[in-house]
Every structure is written in structure tokens, then in C-alpha cells.
Coordinates of C-alpha atoms in Angstrom, one line a residue:
Chain A
M213 CA 31.0 -54.7 317.5
E214 CA 31.4 -55.4 313.8
E215 CA 28.6 -57.5 312.4
V216 CA 29.7 -61.1 311.6
R217 CA 27.8 -62.8 308.9
L218 CA 27.7 -66.3 307.6
M219 CA 27.9 -66.1 303.8
K220 CA 28.9 -68.0 300.7
G221 CA 32.0 -66.7 298.9
N222 CA 29.8 -65.7 296.0
E223 CA 27.4 -63.8 298.2
A224 CA 30.3 -62.1 299.9
I225 CA 31.6 -60.8 296.5
A226 CA 28.2 -59.5 295.6
E227 CA 27.7 -57.6 298.9
A228 CA 31.2 -56.3 298.9
A229 CA 30.6 -55.0 295.3
I230 CA 27.7 -52.9 296.6
R231 CA 29.8 -51.7 299.5
A232 CA 32.8 -50.9 297.3
G233 CA 30.7 -48.3 295.5
V234 CA 30.6 -50.3 292.2
D235 CA 28.5 -48.5 289.6
G236 CA 27.6 -51.5 287.4
Y237 CA 27.6 -55.3 287.4
F238 CA 27.0 -57.0 284.1
G239 CA 26.8 -60.8 284.0
Y240 CA 25.3 -64.0 282.7
P241 CA 24.6 -66.9 285.1
I242 CA 26.7 -70.0 285.2
T243 CA 27.4 -72.5 288.0
P244 CA 29.2 -72.3 290.4
Q245 CA 29.0 -68.5 290.6
S246 CA 25.3 -67.8 289.9
E247 CA 24.8 -66.7 293.5
I248 CA 26.7 -63.4 292.6
I249 CA 24.0 -62.2 290.2
E250 CA 21.2 -63.9 292.3
Y251 CA 22.3 -62.0 295.4
L252 CA 22.6 -58.7 293.5
M253 CA 19.2 -59.1 291.9
L254 CA 17.5 -59.9 295.2
E255 CA 19.4 -57.1 297.0
Q256 CA 18.3 -54.4 294.5
P257 CA 21.4 -52.2 295.0
H258 CA 19.9 -49.5 292.8
L259 CA 17.8 -48.7 295.8
R260 CA 20.8 -48.7 298.2
T261 CA 23.6 -47.0 296.2
G262 CA 22.3 -46.5 292.7
M263 CA 24.4 -49.4 291.5
Q264 CA 23.0 -51.0 288.3
V265 CA 22.8 -54.8 287.8
L266 CA 22.0 -56.2 284.5
Q267 CA 21.7 -59.8 283.2
A268 CA 23.2 -59.5 279.8
E269 CA 22.1 -61.7 276.8
S270 CA 25.5 -63.4 276.8
E271 CA 29.0 -63.4 278.4
V272 CA 30.3 -61.5 275.3
A273 CA 27.6 -58.8 275.8
A274 CA 28.4 -58.6 279.5
I275 CA 32.1 -58.0 279.1
N276 CA 31.4 -55.3 276.4
M277 CA 29.0 -53.6 278.8
V278 CA 31.9 -53.5 281.3
Y279 CA 34.1 -52.1 278.5
G280 CA 31.7 -49.3 277.8
A281 CA 31.0 -48.5 281.5
A282 CA 34.8 -48.6 282.3
G283 CA 35.4 -46.2 279.4
C284 CA 33.1 -43.7 281.1
G285 CA 35.2 -44.0 284.2
K286 CA 32.7 -46.1 286.1
K287 CA 33.5 -48.9 288.5
A288 CA 32.3 -51.9 286.4
M289 CA 32.5 -55.6 287.0
T290 CA 31.5 -59.0 285.6
S291 CA 31.7 -62.5 286.9
S292 CA 31.6 -65.9 285.3
S293 CA 33.0 -69.4 285.5
S294 CA 35.6 -71.0 283.2
P295 CA 33.7 -71.5 279.9
G296 CA 32.1 -68.1 280.3
I297 CA 35.5 -66.5 280.9
S298 CA 36.8 -68.0 277.7
L299 CA 33.9 -66.1 275.9
K300 CA 34.9 -62.9 277.6
L301 CA 38.6 -63.0 276.6
E302 CA 38.3 -60.9 273.4
G303 CA 36.7 -58.1 275.5
I304 CA 39.3 -58.5 278.2
S305 CA 42.1 -58.0 275.7
Y306 CA 40.4 -54.9 274.4
I307 CA 39.9 -53.5 277.9
A308 CA 43.6 -54.1 278.8
A309 CA 44.7 -52.5 275.5
S310 CA 42.4 -49.5 276.1
E311 CA 43.9 -49.2 279.6
L312 CA 40.6 -49.4 281.5
P313 CA 40.0 -50.4 285.1
C314 CA 37.5 -53.2 285.8
L315 CA 37.0 -56.3 287.8
I316 CA 36.5 -59.8 286.3
V317 CA 35.7 -62.6 288.7
N318 CA 36.3 -66.2 287.7
V319 CA 34.9 -68.9 290.0
Q320 CA 36.6 -71.8 288.3
R321 CA 35.0 -75.1 287.4
G322 CA 36.5 -78.3 285.8
G323 CA 37.3 -78.2 282.1
P324 CA 38.3 -78.3 279.4
G325 CA 35.2 -77.5 277.3
L326 CA 31.9 -77.3 279.2
G327 CA 33.5 -79.8 281.6
T328 CA 31.9 -80.1 285.0
I329 CA 30.4 -77.7 287.5
Q330 CA 32.7 -78.9 290.3
P331 CA 35.7 -76.9 291.6
S332 CA 38.9 -76.6 289.6
Q333 CA 42.0 -74.4 289.2
A334 CA 42.7 -75.2 285.6
D335 CA 42.3 -71.6 284.3
Y336 CA 45.6 -70.5 285.9
F337 CA 47.4 -70.2 282.5
Q338 CA 44.4 -68.4 281.0
A339 CA 44.4 -65.9 283.9
V340 CA 48.2 -65.2 284.3
K341 CA 49.6 -65.7 280.8
G342 CA 47.2 -63.6 279.0
G343 CA 44.3 -65.7 277.8
G344 CA 43.2 -63.3 275.2
H345 CA 45.4 -62.1 272.3
G346 CA 48.3 -59.7 272.5
D347 CA 50.9 -58.7 275.1
Y348 CA 48.8 -57.8 278.0
R349 CA 48.6 -58.9 281.7
L350 CA 45.8 -59.2 284.2
L351 CA 46.6 -58.4 287.8
V352 CA 45.3 -61.6 289.4
L353 CA 44.2 -62.0 293.0
A354 CA 43.5 -65.5 294.5
P355 CA 41.2 -65.5 297.6
A356 CA 41.5 -68.4 299.9
S357 CA 38.5 -67.6 302.2
V358 CA 35.1 -66.0 302.1
Q359 CA 36.6 -63.0 304.0
E360 CA 39.1 -62.5 301.2
M361 CA 36.3 -62.8 298.6
A362 CA 34.8 -59.8 300.3
D363 CA 38.0 -57.9 300.9
F364 CA 39.5 -58.4 297.4
V365 CA 36.6 -56.6 295.7
D366 CA 37.6 -53.1 296.9
L367 CA 41.3 -54.0 296.7
S368 CA 40.7 -55.0 293.0
F369 CA 39.1 -51.7 292.2
E370 CA 41.8 -49.7 294.0
L371 CA 44.5 -51.5 292.0
A372 CA 42.5 -51.4 288.7
F373 CA 42.1 -47.6 289.0
K374 CA 45.6 -47.0 290.2
Y375 CA 47.1 -48.7 287.2
R376 CA 44.2 -48.3 284.8
T377 CA 44.2 -52.1 284.1
P378 CA 41.7 -54.9 284.4
V379 CA 42.0 -57.0 287.6
M380 CA 40.8 -60.6 287.9
I381 CA 39.7 -62.4 291.1
L382 CA 40.6 -66.0 290.3
S383 CA 38.5 -68.1 292.7
D384 CA 37.0 -71.6 292.4
G385 CA 33.9 -73.6 293.3
V386 CA 35.0 -74.4 296.8
I387 CA 35.5 -70.8 297.9
G388 CA 32.5 -69.6 295.9
Q389 CA 30.1 -72.2 297.4
M390 CA 31.3 -72.5 301.0
M391 CA 30.0 -70.4 303.8
E392 CA 32.3 -68.9 306.4
K393 CA 32.3 -66.0 308.8
V394 CA 32.8 -62.7 307.2
V395 CA 33.1 -59.2 308.4
L396 CA 31.8 -56.9 305.7
P397 CA 33.7 -53.7 304.7
P398 CA 32.0 -50.3 305.3
Q399 CA 29.9 -48.7 302.6
K400 CA 31.9 -46.5 300.2
E401 CA 30.2 -43.8 298.2
R402 CA 30.0 -44.1 294.5
L403 CA 32.2 -41.6 292.8
S404 CA 30.8 -38.7 290.8
N405 CA 32.6 -37.7 287.5
E406 CA 34.2 -34.7 289.4
E407 CA 35.5 -36.9 292.2
L408 CA 36.8 -39.5 289.7
I409 CA 38.7 -36.7 287.8
K410 CA 40.1 -35.3 291.0
K411 CA 41.2 -38.7 292.2
Y412 CA 42.4 -40.5 289.0
G413 CA 42.7 -37.8 286.3
S414 CA 40.6 -37.0 283.3
W415 CA 41.2 -39.9 281.0
A416 CA 37.6 -41.2 280.8
T417 CA 34.8 -40.2 278.4
T418 CA 33.0 -38.0 281.0
G419 CA 32.3 -35.1 278.6
K420 CA 34.7 -32.7 276.9
P421 CA 35.3 -29.5 278.7
A422 CA 36.8 -26.5 276.7
S423 CA 40.0 -26.9 278.7
R424 CA 41.2 -30.2 277.0
E425 CA 41.0 -32.3 273.8
R426 CA 38.4 -35.0 273.7
N427 CA 39.3 -38.4 275.3
I428 CA 39.1 -41.3 272.9
I429 CA 38.9 -44.9 274.2
T430 CA 40.1 -47.4 271.6
S431 CA 42.4 -50.4 271.2
L432 CA 43.0 -49.8 267.5
E433 CA 46.2 -48.2 266.2
L434 CA 47.0 -48.9 262.6
K435 CA 50.5 -47.2 262.7
S436 CA 52.9 -49.9 263.9
E437 CA 55.3 -47.4 265.3
R438 CA 52.6 -46.0 267.5
Q439 CA 51.3 -49.4 268.4
E440 CA 54.8 -50.4 269.5
A441 CA 55.1 -47.3 271.6
H442 CA 51.7 -48.1 273.2
N443 CA 53.0 -51.6 273.9
H444 CA 56.1 -50.0 275.5
K445 CA 53.8 -48.0 277.8
L446 CA 51.8 -51.1 278.7
Q447 CA 55.0 -53.1 279.5
A448 CA 56.4 -50.3 281.7
K449 CA 53.1 -50.3 283.6
Y450 CA 53.3 -54.1 284.0
K451 CA 56.9 -53.8 285.2
E452 CA 55.7 -51.3 287.8
I453 CA 52.9 -53.6 288.9
S454 CA 55.3 -56.6 289.2
E455 CA 57.7 -54.5 291.3
N456 CA 55.0 -53.2 293.7
E457 CA 52.1 -55.4 294.0
V458 CA 53.3 -58.9 294.8
R459 CA 51.3 -60.4 297.7
F460 CA 51.7 -63.7 299.5
E461 CA 51.3 -65.4 302.8
K462 CA 53.8 -67.7 304.5
L463 CA 52.9 -70.3 307.1
N464 CA 55.5 -72.3 309.1
C465 CA 58.2 -71.4 306.7
D466 CA 60.9 -70.3 309.2
D467 CA 62.1 -73.8 310.0
A468 CA 60.7 -75.6 307.0
E469 CA 62.7 -78.3 305.2
Y470 CA 60.0 -78.8 302.6
L471 CA 57.7 -76.2 301.1
I472 CA 54.2 -76.5 299.6
V473 CA 53.2 -73.7 297.2
A474 CA 49.4 -73.6 296.7
Y475 CA 46.7 -70.9 296.2
G476 CA 43.0 -70.6 296.8
S477 CA 41.2 -73.7 298.1
S478 CA 44.3 -75.8 297.4
A479 CA 46.1 -73.6 299.9
R480 CA 43.5 -74.3 302.6
I481 CA 43.8 -78.1 301.9
S482 CA 47.6 -77.8 302.0
Q483 CA 47.5 -76.1 305.4
K484 CA 45.6 -79.2 306.8
A485 CA 48.2 -81.4 305.0
M486 CA 51.0 -79.3 306.7
Q487 CA 49.3 -79.9 310.1
I488 CA 49.2 -83.6 309.4
G489 CA 52.9 -83.5 308.2
R490 CA 54.1 -81.6 311.2
E491 CA 52.4 -84.2 313.5
K492 CA 54.4 -86.8 311.7
G493 CA 57.6 -84.8 312.2
I494 CA 58.0 -83.5 308.7
K495 CA 59.1 -79.9 308.8
V496 CA 56.8 -78.5 306.1
G497 CA 55.6 -74.9 305.4
V498 CA 53.2 -73.4 303.0
L499 CA 53.7 -70.4 300.7
R500 CA 50.3 -69.1 299.4
P501 CA 50.6 -66.7 296.5
I502 CA 47.8 -64.1 296.9
T503 CA 48.7 -62.4 293.6
L504 CA 49.2 -65.0 290.9
W505 CA 50.3 -62.3 288.6
P506 CA 52.6 -60.7 289.7
F507 CA 53.9 -64.0 291.0
P508 CA 56.0 -64.2 294.3
S509 CA 59.0 -65.5 292.3
D510 CA 61.6 -63.7 294.4
E511 CA 60.2 -65.1 297.7
I512 CA 60.1 -68.6 296.3
N513 CA 63.6 -68.3 295.0
K514 CA 64.8 -67.2 298.5
L515 CA 63.1 -70.1 300.1
A516 CA 64.7 -72.5 297.6
D517 CA 68.0 -71.7 299.4
Q518 CA 66.5 -73.0 302.6
V519 CA 64.3 -76.0 301.8
K520 CA 65.2 -79.4 300.3
G521 CA 62.2 -79.5 297.9
I522 CA 59.0 -77.9 296.8
L523 CA 55.6 -79.4 296.0
T524 CA 53.0 -77.4 294.2
V525 CA 49.4 -78.4 294.9
E526 CA 46.8 -77.3 292.4
M527 CA 43.5 -78.5 291.0
S528 CA 44.9 -78.6 287.5
A529 CA 47.2 -81.0 285.6
G530 CA 50.2 -78.9 286.6
Q531 CA 50.2 -75.2 285.6
M532 CA 51.5 -73.0 288.5
V533 CA 54.3 -75.6 288.9
E534 CA 55.9 -74.1 285.7
D535 CA 56.1 -70.6 287.4
V536 CA 57.5 -72.2 290.6
R537 CA 60.2 -74.0 288.5
L538 CA 61.0 -70.7 286.7
A539 CA 61.4 -69.0 290.1
V540 CA 63.6 -71.7 291.5
N541 CA 65.6 -72.0 288.3
G542 CA 66.8 -75.5 288.9
K543 CA 68.2 -74.9 292.4
I544 CA 66.1 -77.7 294.0
K545 CA 63.5 -80.3 293.1
V546 CA 60.1 -78.9 292.3
E547 CA 57.3 -81.5 292.0
Y548 CA 53.6 -81.2 291.4
F549 CA 50.5 -82.9 292.9
G550 CA 47.0 -82.2 291.9
R551 CA 43.5 -83.5 291.2
Y552 CA 41.5 -82.1 288.4
G553 CA 38.3 -82.3 286.3
G554 CA 36.3 -81.3 289.4
M555 CA 38.0 -83.6 291.9
I556 CA 39.4 -82.0 295.1
P557 CA 42.7 -83.3 296.6
S558 CA 42.5 -84.5 300.2
P559 CA 45.0 -83.3 302.8
N560 CA 46.2 -86.9 303.3
E561 CA 46.8 -87.3 299.5
V562 CA 48.9 -84.1 299.6
I563 CA 51.1 -85.2 302.4
E564 CA 51.5 -88.7 300.9
A565 CA 52.5 -87.0 297.6
L566 CA 55.1 -84.9 299.4
E567 CA 56.5 -87.9 301.2
Q568 CA 56.7 -90.0 297.9
K569 CA 57.9 -87.3 295.6
L570 CA 60.3 -85.3 297.8
I571 CA 61.3 -87.3 300.8
G572 CA 61.2 -90.9 299.6
G573 CA 62.3 -90.1 296.1
Chain B
M128 CA 38.4 -78.1 320.1
T129 CA 37.6 -78.8 316.5
E130 CA 34.6 -80.8 315.4
E131 CA 34.4 -82.0 311.8
I132 CA 30.9 -83.1 310.8
I133 CA 29.2 -84.5 307.7
I134 CA 25.5 -84.3 307.4
A135 CA 24.1 -86.4 304.5
G136 CA 20.7 -87.3 303.2
F137 CA 18.2 -86.5 300.5
G138 CA 17.8 -83.1 299.0
G139 CA 14.7 -81.5 300.6
Q140 CA 15.2 -83.1 304.0
G141 CA 16.8 -79.9 305.3
V142 CA 20.3 -81.2 305.4
L143 CA 21.9 -77.9 304.2
S144 CA 19.8 -75.7 306.4
M145 CA 20.5 -77.9 309.5
G146 CA 24.2 -77.4 308.7
K147 CA 23.7 -73.7 308.3
I148 CA 21.9 -73.4 311.7
L149 CA 24.7 -75.4 313.3
A150 CA 27.3 -73.1 311.8
Y151 CA 25.4 -69.9 312.8
S152 CA 25.1 -71.4 316.4
G153 CA 28.9 -71.8 316.4
I154 CA 29.3 -68.1 315.3
M155 CA 27.0 -67.1 318.2
Q156 CA 29.4 -69.0 320.5
D157 CA 32.4 -67.1 319.1
M158 CA 33.7 -70.1 317.2
E159 CA 35.3 -70.4 313.8
V160 CA 33.0 -72.2 311.3
S161 CA 32.9 -73.5 307.8
W162 CA 30.0 -74.9 305.8
M163 CA 30.8 -76.7 302.5
P164 CA 28.0 -78.2 300.5
S165 CA 28.2 -80.9 297.9
Y166 CA 26.8 -78.8 295.1
G167 CA 25.9 -80.1 291.7
P168 CA 23.1 -81.4 289.6
E169 CA 21.4 -82.7 292.8
M170 CA 17.8 -81.9 293.4
R171 CA 14.9 -82.7 295.6
G172 CA 15.0 -86.5 296.1
G173 CA 18.7 -86.7 295.1
T174 CA 21.5 -86.9 297.6
A175 CA 22.7 -83.8 299.4
N176 CA 25.5 -83.4 302.0
V177 CA 27.3 -80.7 303.8
T178 CA 30.6 -80.6 305.7
V179 CA 30.3 -78.4 308.8
I180 CA 33.4 -77.6 310.9
L181 CA 33.2 -75.8 314.3
S182 CA 36.5 -74.9 315.9
E183 CA 38.1 -72.7 318.4
E184 CA 41.0 -72.2 316.0
K185 CA 41.2 -70.9 312.4
I186 CA 39.9 -73.6 310.1
N187 CA 42.2 -74.8 307.3
S188 CA 40.7 -77.2 304.9
P189 CA 36.9 -76.9 304.4
V190 CA 36.9 -80.2 302.4
L191 CA 37.5 -83.4 304.4
Q192 CA 37.7 -87.1 303.8
E193 CA 37.2 -88.2 307.4
F194 CA 34.9 -86.9 310.1
D195 CA 34.5 -86.8 313.9
S196 CA 30.7 -87.1 313.5
A197 CA 28.4 -88.3 310.7
I198 CA 24.7 -87.5 310.6
I199 CA 23.2 -89.9 308.1
L200 CA 19.7 -89.7 306.8
N201 CA 19.4 -92.2 303.9
Q202 CA 20.9 -95.5 302.8
Q203 CA 23.0 -94.0 300.0
S204 CA 24.7 -91.7 302.6
M205 CA 25.2 -94.6 305.0
D206 CA 26.9 -96.6 302.2
K207 CA 29.1 -93.6 301.4
F208 CA 30.0 -92.2 304.8
E209 CA 30.0 -95.0 307.5
E210 CA 33.6 -95.7 306.6
S211 CA 34.6 -92.0 306.9
V212 CA 33.9 -91.7 310.6
K213 CA 37.2 -91.5 312.5
P214 CA 37.7 -94.4 315.0
G215 CA 36.0 -93.3 318.3
G216 CA 33.8 -90.9 316.4
V217 CA 30.0 -90.6 316.3
L218 CA 27.5 -91.9 313.8
L219 CA 23.9 -90.6 314.2
Y220 CA 21.2 -91.9 311.9
D221 CA 17.5 -92.1 311.4
P222 CA 16.6 -95.8 310.8
N223 CA 13.7 -94.8 308.6
G224 CA 14.5 -96.1 305.1
I225 CA 17.7 -97.7 306.2
S226 CA 17.9 -101.4 305.1
K227 CA 21.6 -102.0 305.9
H228 CA 22.3 -100.7 309.4
P229 CA 25.8 -99.6 310.4
T230 CA 28.1 -102.4 311.5
R231 CA 31.3 -100.7 312.7
T232 CA 32.3 -101.5 316.3
D233 CA 35.0 -98.9 316.7
I234 CA 32.7 -95.9 316.6
N235 CA 29.7 -94.8 318.8
I236 CA 26.4 -95.3 317.0
Y237 CA 23.2 -93.5 317.9
K238 CA 19.8 -93.4 316.3
I239 CA 16.9 -91.0 316.3
E240 CA 13.5 -91.9 314.8
A241 CA 13.1 -88.4 313.5
V242 CA 10.7 -89.1 310.6
K243 CA 8.4 -90.8 313.1
E244 CA 8.7 -88.2 315.8
A245 CA 8.1 -85.4 313.3
Y246 CA 4.9 -87.1 312.2
D247 CA 3.9 -87.6 315.8
I248 CA 4.2 -83.9 316.7
G249 CA 2.3 -83.1 313.5
N250 CA 5.1 -81.3 311.7
T251 CA 7.1 -83.2 309.2
K252 CA 9.0 -80.1 308.3
A253 CA 10.6 -80.0 311.8
F254 CA 12.4 -83.3 310.9
N255 CA 15.8 -81.7 310.6
M256 CA 15.5 -79.9 313.9
I257 CA 14.7 -83.2 315.7
V258 CA 17.9 -84.6 314.2
L259 CA 19.8 -81.5 315.2
G260 CA 18.5 -81.8 318.8
A261 CA 19.6 -85.5 318.9
F262 CA 23.1 -84.5 317.7
L263 CA 23.4 -81.8 320.3
K264 CA 22.5 -84.3 323.0
I265 CA 25.4 -86.5 321.9
K266 CA 27.8 -83.6 321.2
P267 CA 26.8 -80.5 323.2
L268 CA 29.1 -78.3 321.1
V269 CA 26.9 -75.2 321.3
K270 CA 24.6 -74.0 324.1
M271 CA 20.9 -74.0 323.5
E272 CA 20.7 -70.2 323.8
N273 CA 23.2 -70.0 320.9
V274 CA 21.3 -72.5 318.8
L275 CA 18.2 -70.3 319.2
K276 CA 20.2 -67.2 318.2
G277 CA 21.6 -69.2 315.3
L278 CA 18.1 -70.1 314.2
K279 CA 17.0 -66.5 314.3
K280 CA 20.0 -65.5 312.2
S281 CA 19.5 -68.3 309.6
L282 CA 15.7 -67.8 309.1
P283 CA 14.4 -64.8 307.2
E284 CA 12.4 -62.5 309.5
R285 CA 9.1 -63.5 307.9
H286 CA 9.7 -67.0 309.3
H287 CA 10.6 -66.0 312.8
H288 CA 7.2 -67.0 314.1
L289 CA 8.3 -70.6 313.4
I290 CA 11.2 -70.4 315.9
P291 CA 9.2 -71.8 319.0
M292 CA 8.1 -74.7 316.9
N293 CA 11.7 -75.4 315.8
E294 CA 12.8 -75.1 319.4
S295 CA 10.3 -77.7 320.6
A296 CA 11.4 -80.0 317.8
I297 CA 15.0 -79.7 318.9
K298 CA 13.8 -80.7 322.5
V299 CA 12.1 -83.8 321.1
G300 CA 15.4 -84.7 319.5
L301 CA 17.3 -84.1 322.8
E302 CA 14.9 -86.5 324.6
K303 CA 14.4 -89.2 322.0
V304 CA 18.0 -90.0 320.8
E305 CA 19.1 -93.6 321.7
T306 CA 22.4 -95.4 321.9
V307 CA 22.6 -98.3 319.5

């Protein structure tokens, strides 16, 4: 039988990173995600797989260590919480521009500013609309359980290497701090340079053989024509990702007259709200985006032909609601409900909001 | 069957670890479980609470506003959580340090003198296991064999010699819990 463990979401990410064959983790502690680096330091993965774990002197240093390691073709990752991610954005833009694979984990807390250490989802815009400068995208995965925290680490690296692009796991303090059952993935071997080249091609700075020119990792291109051409290449890649990598989960949508769209811990709360609503006779379903970029716009647009109204539930002042409105394009009413600044909506509040804003209104 | 429980008291009383042992016991009984702590700037002497859900079905929200059972170990938590027990639900508390006793008449109230009993058996650290035993008498959600397996899973191996002591503390709780 598979071993079932009771773990915090943060611990699950850390253990899954070791098992995904990650070469290096570089981070700086911040609540509510410090268990990631704590677990890695305690577990000493250099003894298990050779994985290196380093507490950097700052978030900026950590992301640039990831940049360097990723340039060498290594599986590299960092994690932080909201204010720390803001610090990393310059590096993230460079990594995206240099077309390097890596994983960035954001266990969100309430903002803006230093804000609070309690859960939040107010970094949605930052994650899916760029955050850093320039026309780049992050592929953003939103886990809603401890199991998904574990499962999405390997998935993130598969996607990151497939498209040579940074991937973000956008979580929050609820999923990071809670404990649930988790079945851990099997141990993957770390890749040697030869295996990396065989699997993903020889783009990394793994040493110049006589058979090819040297590889240069840079995000600088002073000739505008060439910089535009590089942008075309990036945009083509983002188009391919948005055509192939949309992921979502639908619950009770078949007969739904009303739809809740929510991700991460808000999706869990909305499922309970759905249960309460169904007991009251309200035919409500939940669509949970698993990828926030690319966003499941087509599926939401299709459901807009079936349901009477949509409520987005998010721990922000209303960010994802804009993408839902774009997807629906005015066909039906799209309303928002949320709590923020570290407050968590209750299932009862959600269903009352749905009744007031969509049914009563 | 779904049981939604809040355990609330002072940091350092073993509130979070009691919840963890309960959750692990649920896993040993093949149940779905979730454990969601109040995390924050709390520290020893401050308040601490944890929401534990045991269920035969997949658990949706790990964050709740009302509970089937509340285990309350200080006055601040009594003030905060007495009203969150669902009608017909259970409130278990240790009267030690409680100045305003619960007054609701639509719930079932029990007490366990866990601080006193822990002192009497000469092991104040076993306080939380006495409370757990008392709760399991009222709500036998998990079999004792699974609680012991849960204990074994939650404790690091170097502490496994403490399991018999914890087991006897649970038994004290099972015996000494009283209806109010």
C-alpha cells in the first residue's frame, strides 16, 4: 500500500521537491511558508539525492541563484510569500526573458505592503499579468489541497522544462499551513548533463563541446529588431501554452443554474458553500481554475450559456473577477465576493452573497 | 459521518498536537482528515486553536465558523467559541481557570478536570491526552487501537517510549469525564 502521511502543505512541497529530483532550492524565510526551508534544512536532502539547499542573504539573492542554476540546466526553485515575491520580480522577468525553466512558490499573505501573515489571494494580478516588467507570462498553478501542493512540484518542472519558462505555484496561507493526508510521489533521479541534453536539448551552459557554438544565457538585446523577434518567439510560446495547458475542475456544473468560480482555498470554501446552497435548493456548481494562466476562459464562456449568473470568490478585493468578466464578455451577470487583508470568507457568507447578488438582485 | 471540531486553549498546552494525534488516528481508521491551525504571532501563553475535521467523505472547507464539537481549555476560547457550537453539539471544557462557565442549554456540555488529573498522576505534560481521552468517551470517533497508532505516527521515534504514559493518560480522561 502507498504510504499516507499527514503533512502541512508547505512540508509537502518541500518533500515533493526532493522527490522530483530538484537540484537546488534557494530561499529566504518568511511566514506563512517558512516550513518549506525548515523542512528542507532538517531533511538534509544533500544526503538523499545530492540536492542543495541554501538560505540566501535575501529574496533578491535567492532568485538570482535560481537564475544561475537554471542557466546551467539545473532544476532550481525558490519560495516566498507576497512581499518576498515582489522582491523577486526583477529576477523573474530576467528568467522569463532568458527562457529558463524554474519553479517559484508563492504562499500568499495579506497585503499590500508588509501587510499581515494571514492567508490571502491578493497577488493574483502580480502572478498572472506579469508582475515584473516586459511582455512575459508565468505559467501559474493553483493547488487547493496538500496533495496538490505535492503533485504540482513535479508537474511544474515538467512544464517549465517543456516550454523553457518559469512556473509559479500560487498558494496561500491556508493551504500552506493546513495538514491533510498526502500520498507522496516516487523518487525521481536527478538528471545528469548528458540526460538533460538528451531529454531537453543542449541550450544550457553545460560546457562547450567542439560540435556547437557556445550557449549564452542573457536577457539583454540592444538591437530593437532582434529584441522584437525575441518577443515574437516568446509570444508564440505563450500562445502554445495557452492552447495546451489549461487545467480546471468542475463540480456539480451539469445542472447548475448558478456558478461559483474560485481557486485555491477559496475553492474549498466555495465547495462547502455549494453544499449548503444545494441543501437549500439552489442549483449551484463550482468551477475551479487549476491553471490561473492560462485561464479556463473558454470553459467559463461555455458555462455562461447555461447558467444565470456567476460569482467569483477570492481573498482579494476582486482580481480574478476581471478575467471571468472577459471570458463571459457581457453575456451574463458576473459578481464578486471576497474577504481580504488576511480574513477568510466563511461558506455561509459565500452562499448569502450568491443569494443577494445573483438571485435576489 | 463528518465531525467538525475546534480545539482551543493556550499555546503550550498541546492543543495543536492533540489535534494532530486526532487527525492521525482518523487516517489510521481510513478517514479523510484536515487540520487547520490558527497561525500567527501567537506564542507560549497566547491563544492557540486548531480546526480538525474527520470525515468518511472528501473534506471541502478546512476553515469553518461553526462546529459539531468544541474542546475549550481557557476563558478566552470559551468567550470566542461557545457560540460557535452547532445546536445539539458538544462542548467539552476544563473548568481550571474558567471564571465564566458555559450557559447554553441547546448543546451538550461536559467537563474534565484535566489540569488536576495530570497533576495527580504526576505528569502535567499528559494534560492534553487526558482531554483527548475525555473527548473520545463522549465522541468515540476513532477506535483506541487507531489512537495508539496515531500517537506512534505523530511522535518522533525518540519519544516512542512515552506512548504507554500517553495511553494511560487517555484512559484517565475516558474515566473522569463528567456531564455538566
